Amino acid sequence: MPNIERQFLGWDAPLTEKVCDFLLPASLRGLVDLGDTLVIVPTRQAGRRLREALACRCGEHAALLSVRAVPPSVLISPEQDPDPEAPGTLVKMVWAEALLNAGPEVCEGFVVPPTPCDPAWAMQTGALLQALRRDLCDGGYTIAGVIESLGDELPEPDRWAAMARLEGLYLARLTDAGARDPLSARIERAGSPHVPDGVHRIVVAAVPDPSLLALRALRTLSERIPVVVLVHAPPSEAARFDEWGRPVPDTAAPRFIDIPDEDSTLLVAASPTDQARLAARHVPPDAAKGGAVAALGVPDREVAPPLLRALEAAGIPAFDPAERPVREHPIARLLAAYADLVTDGSCASAAALLRHAHVAAALQAAGVCDPTAALAEFDEFRQTRLPQRLADIALGLPVKSAAEQRDKLANLRAAVSVMIRWAQEFRDAPAAAPATRAFLREIYDGRVIAAGDNERDDAFRAAASVVDAVLHEFDGLPELPGIDRRDALRVMLDRLAEESVSPRRPAAAIDLEGWLELPWNDAPLMIVTGMNDGMVPDGRLSDVFLPDSLRVALGLRHDAMRLARDAYLMATLVESRRTSGGRVLFILGKTSEAGDPLKPSRLLFRCSDQRLVARAARLFSPVAETRAACASSVTFRLDPSALDARAAARLDARTLSVTAFREYLNCPFRYYLSRVLQMNAVDDRKDSPDAMDFGTLVHAALEDMIRDGLWACGDEARLAAFLRERAESW
């Protein structure tokens, strides 16, 4: 019989303080060991906050031996599963192989396969179907399980039947490969969850929206381990929560949120940058100097970058704990350029590699060439020769003898030869992973990782570890018909795009936290930016496969549940500071970074009818965007060395063309850069003659007409032949 108990903590104090009161004994003396209690918290950041608070509460009079504070996903994690799961790379490749070999009759009702089937299409479609299965897995469903559960009530049965056929084909091929589907394994683990040895109590600490799969695991565990559900609310609110502490959708009786002193705590700004400036002005200067003085919430991620800049300008150290996507790291960009080079050999991929700082450093360290000179030669070559592929560049760079090596294209010739070798080594390698390892080893062979605290090296080490793990996923993979090494390389990049790494946190900094982490911050001043609809509450749940009505029927997270959850969280932020002398500032924006209009959060209208009209008028009133005038300053360091003779002569010129004079009137500084120093923009994607090239061609032909005495020629055929010959020669 399930042993589940709810306890209401009240909200007259912040959540972290209330949970500490519940977990810790009344007398804090000697050793405090919470090792027999597994505490379930909403996120990892919430767990870190709780552990810090418990350690601080023990203080000088007690020592905290251990505490386990983990998110619900740990209950169904694969770490304790004896049967290994299929790695993500194999899942992607099997999906692609299954779709490539599925006939039109299998896909009928879902999608019409292209003719011929393209591996890129198969990978994209497989990723789409696996994402749907991942959403369904949160509720303990497979695609076939949805059909079985809803039966005749399922909308679009033909499409779901087609997707179920494809799911069956994928699962069968994965089994043939001797692998186990990770989502099916997760559903199985929810029926027999594992907890660490020595755990005699599970505390669900104010988790407002656990997945159905996590709840299934908790219910199974409650048959043998007592489960206590903590709710950050007074007992008078009991009717608004289910047995797991989840807010019940409150469409019948909406929760009112009383925002005190709203004229000074409910603020409107124009853009994300304005929100950041407004928030930074309210942060105390000593916010990061020990103790929780202020908390910053960024439900809208667009506000985070300008907020970090605004806090830095105010001298307040800040930290964004959100995980960084690996795809944004230079290693991932290097691999993307490498993949383009070895798969299509385009000039664009060669340019991306040459411009990559790590490639430039490797070429210089190996003594291959001067990378700066190679880039200059490449730009000039591409502007004048218009090559389309790396092979075209090689054709235009005939091999020189040792005595002729000191020509103006020597650096480019050396760099191109190395890139051609990389492409050939990829083709000759037994598989994609060994070739990629060899390439990375050559690029990073001379890189030294500094010991100690170094943010850049820490980020490099973390990203390199992810790349290494993804490469190891390819070891021992079976051969799949229709999937060649180039497709495997694309799968590798897709896998990297799914991964992220945690940044290193500085010693003293104020965190920018997400919406779910904010209740766990006990700072007396809380500033929440991005209070706009679509951010709070998050309205991005429904999709083409799982509309909100279908989510409701399946019991998955849906809009009404998310709205009730966020209304509850907002109420806890306000109420937990109402009697303690703290306050909450809510800041909303009028437009996004791209200038798109934003609506105020629906939660801001959970007020009495007497206040509603005035609040709506205030929130929807126009707000002018503030554009701070930049102070006069030099944004980059100029080279004060003397001009060479030719630049000095151009500077002392006594005549100006009309075009040059216009450029000077528009901006003397840009005129100096372009006309005197002759610094001009270069289009590294140029693949055909542009307007200037055509104009140069026409002028050259006209000059030749004058020089050769054909200016007054009346023979149309002779003149046409002359112009054709001049154009081809040029």
Coordinates of N, CA, C and O in Angstrom, one line a residue, residues 604-721:
L604 N -0.2 38.6 -14.4 CA -0.2 40.0 -13.9 C -1.6 40.5 -13.8 O -1.9 41.6 -13.2
F605 N -2.6 39.8 -14.4 CA -4.0 40.3 -14.4 C -4.8 39.4 -13.4 O -6.0 39.5 -13.4
R606 N -4.1 38.6 -12.6 CA -4.8 37.9 -11.5 C -5.0 38.9 -10.3 O -4.4 38.7 -9.3
C607 N -5.8 39.8 -10.5 CA -6.1 40.8 -9.4 C -7.6 41.1 -9.3 O -8.4 40.6 -10.1
S608 N -8.0 41.9 -8.4 CA -9.4 42.3 -8.2 C -9.9 43.1 -9.4 O -9.1 43.7 -10.1
D609 N -11.2 43.1 -9.6 CA -11.8 43.9 -10.7 C -11.5 45.4 -10.5 O -11.4 46.1 -11.5
Q610 N -11.4 45.8 -9.2 CA -11.2 47.2 -9.0 C -9.8 47.7 -9.5 O -9.7 48.8 -10.0
R611 N -8.8 46.8 -9.5 CA -7.5 47.1 -10.0 C -7.3 46.8 -11.4 O -6.3 47.3 -12.0
L612 N -8.1 45.9 -12.0 CA -7.8 45.3 -13.3 C -7.7 46.4 -14.4 O -6.7 46.4 -15.2
V613 N -8.6 47.3 -14.5 CA -8.6 48.3 -15.6 C -7.4 49.2 -15.5 O -6.7 49.4 -16.5
A614 N -7.1 49.7 -14.3 CA -6.0 50.6 -14.1 C -4.7 49.8 -14.4 O -3.7 50.4 -15.1
R615 N -4.6 48.6 -14.0 CA -3.3 47.8 -14.3 C -3.2 47.5 -15.7 O -2.1 47.6 -16.3
A616 N -4.3 47.2 -16.4 CA -4.2 46.9 -17.8 C -3.8 48.2 -18.6 O -2.9 48.1 -19.5
A617 N -4.4 49.3 -18.2 CA -4.0 50.6 -18.9 C -2.5 50.9 -18.7 O -1.8 51.4 -19.6
R618 N -2.0 50.6 -17.5 CA -0.6 50.8 -17.3 C 0.3 49.9 -18.0 O 1.4 50.3 -18.6
L619 N 0.0 48.6 -18.0 CA 0.9 47.6 -18.7 C 0.9 47.7 -20.2 O 1.8 47.4 -20.8
F620 N -0.2 48.2 -20.7 CA -0.3 48.3 -22.2 C 0.0 49.7 -22.7 O 0.0 49.9 -23.9
S621 N 0.3 50.6 -21.8 CA 0.6 52.0 -22.3 C 2.0 52.0 -23.0 O 2.9 51.2 -22.6
P622 N 2.2 52.9 -24.0 CA 3.5 52.9 -24.7 C 4.6 53.3 -23.7 O 4.4 54.1 -22.8
V623 N 5.8 52.7 -24.0 CA 7.0 53.1 -23.2 C 8.1 53.4 -24.2 O 8.3 52.6 -25.1
A624 N 8.7 54.5 -24.0 CA 9.8 54.9 -24.9 C 11.1 54.1 -24.6 O 11.4 53.9 -23.5
E625 N 11.7 53.7 -25.7 CA 13.0 52.9 -25.5 C 14.1 53.9 -25.3 O 14.2 54.9 -26.0
T626 N 14.9 53.6 -24.3 CA 16.0 54.5 -24.0 C 17.3 54.0 -24.7 O 17.6 52.9 -24.7
R627 N 17.9 55.0 -25.4 CA 19.1 54.7 -26.2 C 20.2 55.5 -25.6 O 20.2 56.7 -25.9
A628 N 21.1 55.0 -24.8 CA 22.1 55.7 -24.2 C 23.1 56.1 -25.3 O 23.6 55.3 -26.1
A629 N 23.5 57.4 -25.3 CA 24.5 57.9 -26.2 C 25.9 57.4 -25.7 O 26.2 57.6 -24.6
C630 N 26.6 56.8 -26.6 CA 27.9 56.3 -26.3 C 28.9 57.5 -26.1 O 28.9 58.4 -26.9
A631 N 29.7 57.4 -25.1 CA 30.7 58.4 -24.8 C 31.8 58.3 -25.9 O 32.0 57.3 -26.5
S632 N 32.4 59.5 -26.2 CA 33.5 59.5 -27.2 C 34.6 58.7 -26.7 O 35.2 58.9 -25.7
S633 N 35.0 57.7 -27.5 CA 36.1 56.8 -27.1 C 36.6 56.0 -28.3 O 35.9 56.0 -29.3
V634 N 37.7 55.5 -28.2 CA 38.3 54.7 -29.3 C 38.0 53.2 -28.9 O 38.4 52.7 -27.9
T635 N 37.3 52.5 -29.8 CA 36.9 51.1 -29.5 C 38.0 50.1 -29.8 O 37.9 49.0 -29.5
F636 N 39.0 50.6 -30.6 CA 40.1 49.7 -30.9 C 41.4 50.5 -31.0 O 41.4 51.7 -31.3
R637 N 42.5 49.9 -30.7 CA 43.8 50.6 -30.7 C 44.3 50.8 -32.1 O 44.5 49.8 -32.8
L638 N 44.6 52.1 -32.4 CA 45.1 52.4 -33.7 C 46.7 52.2 -33.7 O 47.3 52.4 -32.7
D639 N 47.2 51.8 -34.9 CA 48.7 51.7 -35.0 C 49.2 53.1 -35.3 O 48.9 53.7 -36.4
P640 N 50.0 53.7 -34.4 CA 50.5 55.0 -34.6 C 51.7 55.1 -35.5 O 52.3 56.2 -35.6
S641 N 52.1 54.0 -36.1 CA 53.3 54.1 -37.0 C 53.1 54.9 -38.2 O 52.0 55.2 -38.6
A642 N 54.2 55.5 -38.7 CA 54.1 56.4 -39.9 C 53.6 55.7 -41.1 O 53.8 54.5 -41.3
L643 N 52.9 56.5 -42.0 CA 52.3 55.9 -43.2 C 53.5 55.6 -44.2 O 54.5 56.3 -44.2
D644 N 53.3 54.6 -45.0 CA 54.3 54.4 -46.0 C 54.2 55.5 -47.1 O 53.2 56.3 -47.1
A645 N 55.1 55.5 -48.0 CA 55.1 56.6 -49.0 C 53.9 56.7 -49.9 O 53.4 57.8 -50.1
R646 N 53.4 55.5 -50.3 CA 52.2 55.5 -51.2 C 51.0 56.0 -50.4 O 50.2 56.8 -50.9
A647 N 50.8 55.6 -49.1 CA 49.6 56.1 -48.4 C 49.8 57.6 -48.1 O 48.8 58.3 -48.1
A648 N 51.0 58.0 -47.8 CA 51.2 59.4 -47.6 C 50.9 60.3 -48.8 O 50.3 61.4 -48.7
A649 N 51.2 59.7 -50.0 CA 50.9 60.4 -51.2 C 49.4 60.5 -51.4 O 48.8 61.5 -51.9
R650 N 48.7 59.4 -51.1 CA 47.2 59.4 -51.2 C 46.6 60.4 -50.3 O 45.6 61.1 -50.5
L651 N 47.2 60.6 -49.1 CA 46.7 61.5 -48.1 C 46.9 63.0 -48.5 O 46.1 63.8 -48.3
D652 N 48.0 63.2 -49.3 CA 48.3 64.6 -49.8 C 47.7 64.9 -51.1 O 48.1 65.9 -51.7
A653 N 46.9 64.0 -51.7 CA 46.3 64.2 -53.0 C 45.6 65.6 -53.1 O 44.9 66.0 -52.2
R654 N 45.8 66.3 -54.2 CA 45.1 67.6 -54.4 C 43.8 67.5 -55.2 O 43.1 68.5 -55.4
T655 N 43.5 66.3 -55.7 CA 42.3 66.1 -56.5 C 41.5 65.0 -55.9 O 42.1 64.0 -55.4
L656 N 40.2 65.1 -55.9 CA 39.3 64.0 -55.4 C 38.2 63.7 -56.5 O 37.7 64.7 -57.1
S657 N 37.9 62.5 -56.7 CA 36.8 62.1 -57.5 C 35.5 62.5 -56.8 O 35.5 62.7 -55.6
V658 N 34.4 62.6 -57.6 CA 33.1 62.9 -57.0 C 32.8 61.8 -55.9 O 32.3 62.1 -54.9
T659 N 33.0 60.5 -56.3 CA 32.7 59.4 -55.4 C 33.5 59.5 -54.1 O 33.0 59.4 -53.0
A660 N 34.8 59.8 -54.2 CA 35.6 59.9 -53.0 C 35.2 61.1 -52.2 O 35.2 61.0 -50.9
F661 N 34.9 62.2 -52.8 CA 34.4 63.4 -52.0 C 33.1 63.1 -51.3 O 33.0 63.5 -50.1
R662 N 32.2 62.3 -51.9 CA 31.0 61.9 -51.2 C 31.3 61.1 -50.0 O 30.7 61.2 -48.9
E663 N 32.2 60.1 -50.2 CA 32.6 59.3 -49.1 C 33.2 60.1 -47.9 O 33.0 59.8 -46.7
Y664 N 34.0 61.1 -48.3 CA 34.6 61.9 -47.2 C 33.6 62.7 -46.4 O 33.6 62.8 -45.2
L665 N 32.6 63.2 -47.2 CA 31.5 64.0 -46.5 C 30.7 63.0 -45.6 O 30.2 63.4 -44.5
N666 N 30.5 61.8 -46.0 CA 29.7 60.9 -45.2 C 30.5 60.5 -43.9 O 29.9 60.5 -42.8
C667 N 31.8 60.2 -44.0 CA 32.5 59.9 -42.8 C 34.0 60.0 -43.1 O 34.6 59.1 -43.8
P668 N 34.7 61.0 -42.6 CA 36.1 61.2 -42.9 C 36.9 60.0 -42.4 O 37.9 59.7 -43.0
F669 N 36.5 59.4 -41.3 CA 37.3 58.3 -40.7 C 37.3 57.1 -41.7 O 38.3 56.5 -42.0
R670 N 36.1 56.8 -42.2 CA 35.9 55.6 -43.1 C 36.6 56.0 -44.4 O 37.2 55.1 -45.1
Y671 N 36.6 57.3 -44.8 CA 37.3 57.7 -46.0 C 38.8 57.4 -45.8 O 39.5 56.9 -46.7
Y672 N 39.3 57.7 -44.7 CA 40.8 57.5 -44.4 C 41.1 56.0 -44.5 O 42.1 55.6 -45.0
L673 N 40.2 55.2 -43.9 CA 40.5 53.7 -43.9 C 40.5 53.2 -45.3 O 41.3 52.4 -45.7
S674 N 39.5 53.6 -46.1 CA 39.3 53.0 -47.4 C 40.2 53.6 -48.5 O 40.7 52.9 -49.3
R675 N 40.3 54.9 -48.5 CA 41.0 55.6 -49.6 C 42.5 55.8 -49.3 O 43.3 55.8 -50.2
V676 N 42.8 56.1 -48.1 CA 44.2 56.3 -47.8 C 44.9 55.0 -47.4 O 46.0 54.6 -48.0
L677 N 44.4 54.2 -46.4 CA 45.0 52.9 -46.1 C 44.6 51.8 -47.0 O 45.1 50.7 -46.9
Q678 N 43.5 52.1 -47.8 CA 43.0 51.1 -48.8 C 42.6 49.8 -48.1 O 42.9 48.7 -48.5
M679 N 41.9 50.0 -47.0 CA 41.2 48.9 -46.3 C 39.8 48.7 -46.9 O 39.0 49.6 -46.7
N680 N 39.6 47.6 -47.5 CA 38.3 47.4 -48.2 C 37.7 46.1 -47.7 O 38.4 45.1 -47.4
A681 N 36.3 46.0 -47.6 CA 35.7 44.8 -47.3 C 35.9 43.7 -48.3 O 35.9 44.0 -49.5
V682 N 36.0 42.5 -47.9 CA 36.2 41.4 -48.8 C 35.0 40.4 -48.6 O 34.7 40.0 -47.5
D683 N 34.4 40.0 -49.7 CA 33.3 39.0 -49.6 C 33.9 37.6 -49.8 O 34.2 37.3 -50.9
D684 N 34.0 36.9 -48.7 CA 34.6 35.6 -48.8 C 33.6 34.5 -49.4 O 34.0 33.3 -49.4
R685 N 32.4 34.9 -49.7 CA 31.4 34.0 -50.3 C 31.2 34.3 -51.8 O 30.3 33.8 -52.4
K686 N 32.0 35.2 -52.4 CA 31.9 35.6 -53.8 C 32.1 34.4 -54.7 O 33.1 33.7 -54.6
D687 N 31.1 34.1 -55.6 CA 31.2 33.0 -56.5 C 30.9 33.5 -58.0 O 30.8 32.6 -58.8
S688 N 30.7 34.8 -58.2 CA 30.5 35.2 -59.6 C 30.9 36.7 -59.6 O 31.0 37.4 -58.6
P689 N 31.1 37.2 -60.8 CA 31.5 38.7 -60.9 C 30.4 39.6 -60.4 O 29.2 39.3 -60.6
D690 N 30.8 40.6 -59.6 CA 29.9 41.5 -59.1 C 29.8 42.8 -59.9 O 30.4 42.8 -61.0
A691 N 29.1 43.8 -59.5 CA 28.9 45.0 -60.3 C 30.2 45.7 -60.6 O 30.5 46.2 -61.7
M692 N 31.1 45.7 -59.6 CA 32.4 46.4 -59.8 C 33.3 45.6 -60.8 O 33.9 46.2 -61.7
D693 N 33.2 44.3 -60.8 CA 33.9 43.5 -61.8 C 33.4 43.8 -63.1 O 34.2 44.0 -64.1
F694 N 32.1 43.8 -63.3 CA 31.5 44.1 -64.6 C 31.9 45.5 -65.1 O 32.2 45.7 -66.3
G695 N 31.9 46.5 -64.2 CA 32.3 47.8 -64.5 C 33.7 47.9 -65.0 O 34.1 48.6 -65.9
T696 N 34.6 47.1 -64.2 CA 36.0 47.1 -64.6 C 36.2 46.5 -66.0 O 37.0 46.9 -66.8
L697 N 35.4 45.4 -66.3 CA 35.5 44.8 -67.6 C 35.1 45.7 -68.7 O 35.8 45.8 -69.7
V698 N 34.0 46.5 -68.5 CA 33.6 47.4 -69.5 C 34.6 48.5 -69.7 O 34.9 48.9 -70.9
H699 N 35.1 49.1 -68.6 CA 36.1 50.1 -68.8 C 37.4 49.6 -69.5 O 38.0 50.3 -70.3
A700 N 37.8 48.4 -69.1 CA 39.0 47.8 -69.8 C 38.8 47.6 -71.3 O 39.7 47.9 -72.1
A701 N 37.6 47.1 -71.6 CA 37.3 46.9 -73.1 C 37.3 48.3 -73.8 O 37.8 48.4 -74.9
L702 N 36.7 49.3 -73.2 CA 36.6 50.6 -73.9 C 38.0 51.2 -74.0 O 38.3 51.8 -75.1
E703 N 38.9 51.0 -73.0 CA 40.2 51.5 -73.1 C 41.0 50.8 -74.3 O 41.7 51.4 -75.0
D704 N 40.8 49.5 -74.4 CA 41.4 48.7 -75.5 C 40.9 49.2 -76.8 O 41.6 49.2 -77.8
M705 N 39.6 49.5 -76.9 CA 39.0 50.0 -78.2 C 39.7 51.3 -78.6 O 40.1 51.5 -79.8
I706 N 40.0 52.2 -77.6 CA 40.7 53.4 -78.0 C 42.1 53.1 -78.4 O 42.7 53.7 -79.4
R707 N 42.8 52.3 -77.6 CA 44.2 52.0 -77.8 C 44.4 51.3 -79.2 O 45.4 51.6 -79.9
D708 N 43.5 50.5 -79.6 CA 43.6 49.7 -80.8 C 43.0 50.4 -82.0 O 42.8 49.8 -83.1
G709 N 42.5 51.6 -81.8 CA 41.9 52.4 -82.9 C 40.6 51.9 -83.4 O 40.2 52.1 -84.5
L710 N 39.8 51.3 -82.5 CA 38.5 50.8 -82.9 C 37.4 51.6 -82.3 O 36.2 51.2 -82.4
W711 N 37.7 52.8 -81.8 CA 36.6 53.6 -81.2 C 35.6 54.0 -82.2 O 34.4 54.1 -81.9
A712 N 36.0 54.3 -83.4 CA 35.1 54.8 -84.5 C 34.8 53.7 -85.5 O 34.4 54.0 -86.6
C713 N 35.1 52.4 -85.1 CA 34.8 51.3 -86.0 C 33.3 51.2 -86.3 O 32.5 51.2 -85.4
G714 N 33.0 51.0 -87.6 CA 31.6 50.9 -88.0 C 31.3 49.5 -88.4 O 30.1 49.2 -88.8
D715 N 32.2 48.5 -88.3 CA 32.0 47.1 -88.6 C 31.5 46.4 -87.4 O 32.2 46.1 -86.4
E716 N 30.2 46.1 -87.4 CA 29.6 45.5 -86.2 C 30.2 44.1 -85.9 O 30.5 43.8 -84.7
A717 N 30.4 43.3 -86.9 CA 31.0 42.0 -86.7 C 32.4 42.0 -86.1 O 32.7 41.3 -85.2
R718 N 33.2 42.9 -86.7 CA 34.6 43.1 -86.2 C 34.6 43.6 -84.7 O 35.4 43.1 -83.9
L719 N 33.7 44.5 -84.4 CA 33.7 45.1 -83.1 C 33.2 44.0 -82.1 O 33.7 43.9 -80.9
A720 N 32.2 43.2 -82.5 CA 31.6 42.2 -81.6 C 32.7 41.2 -81.3 O 32.9 40.7 -80.2
A721 N 33.4 40.8 -82.3 CA 34.5 39.8 -82.1 C 35.6 40.3 -81.2 O 36.1 39.6 -80.3

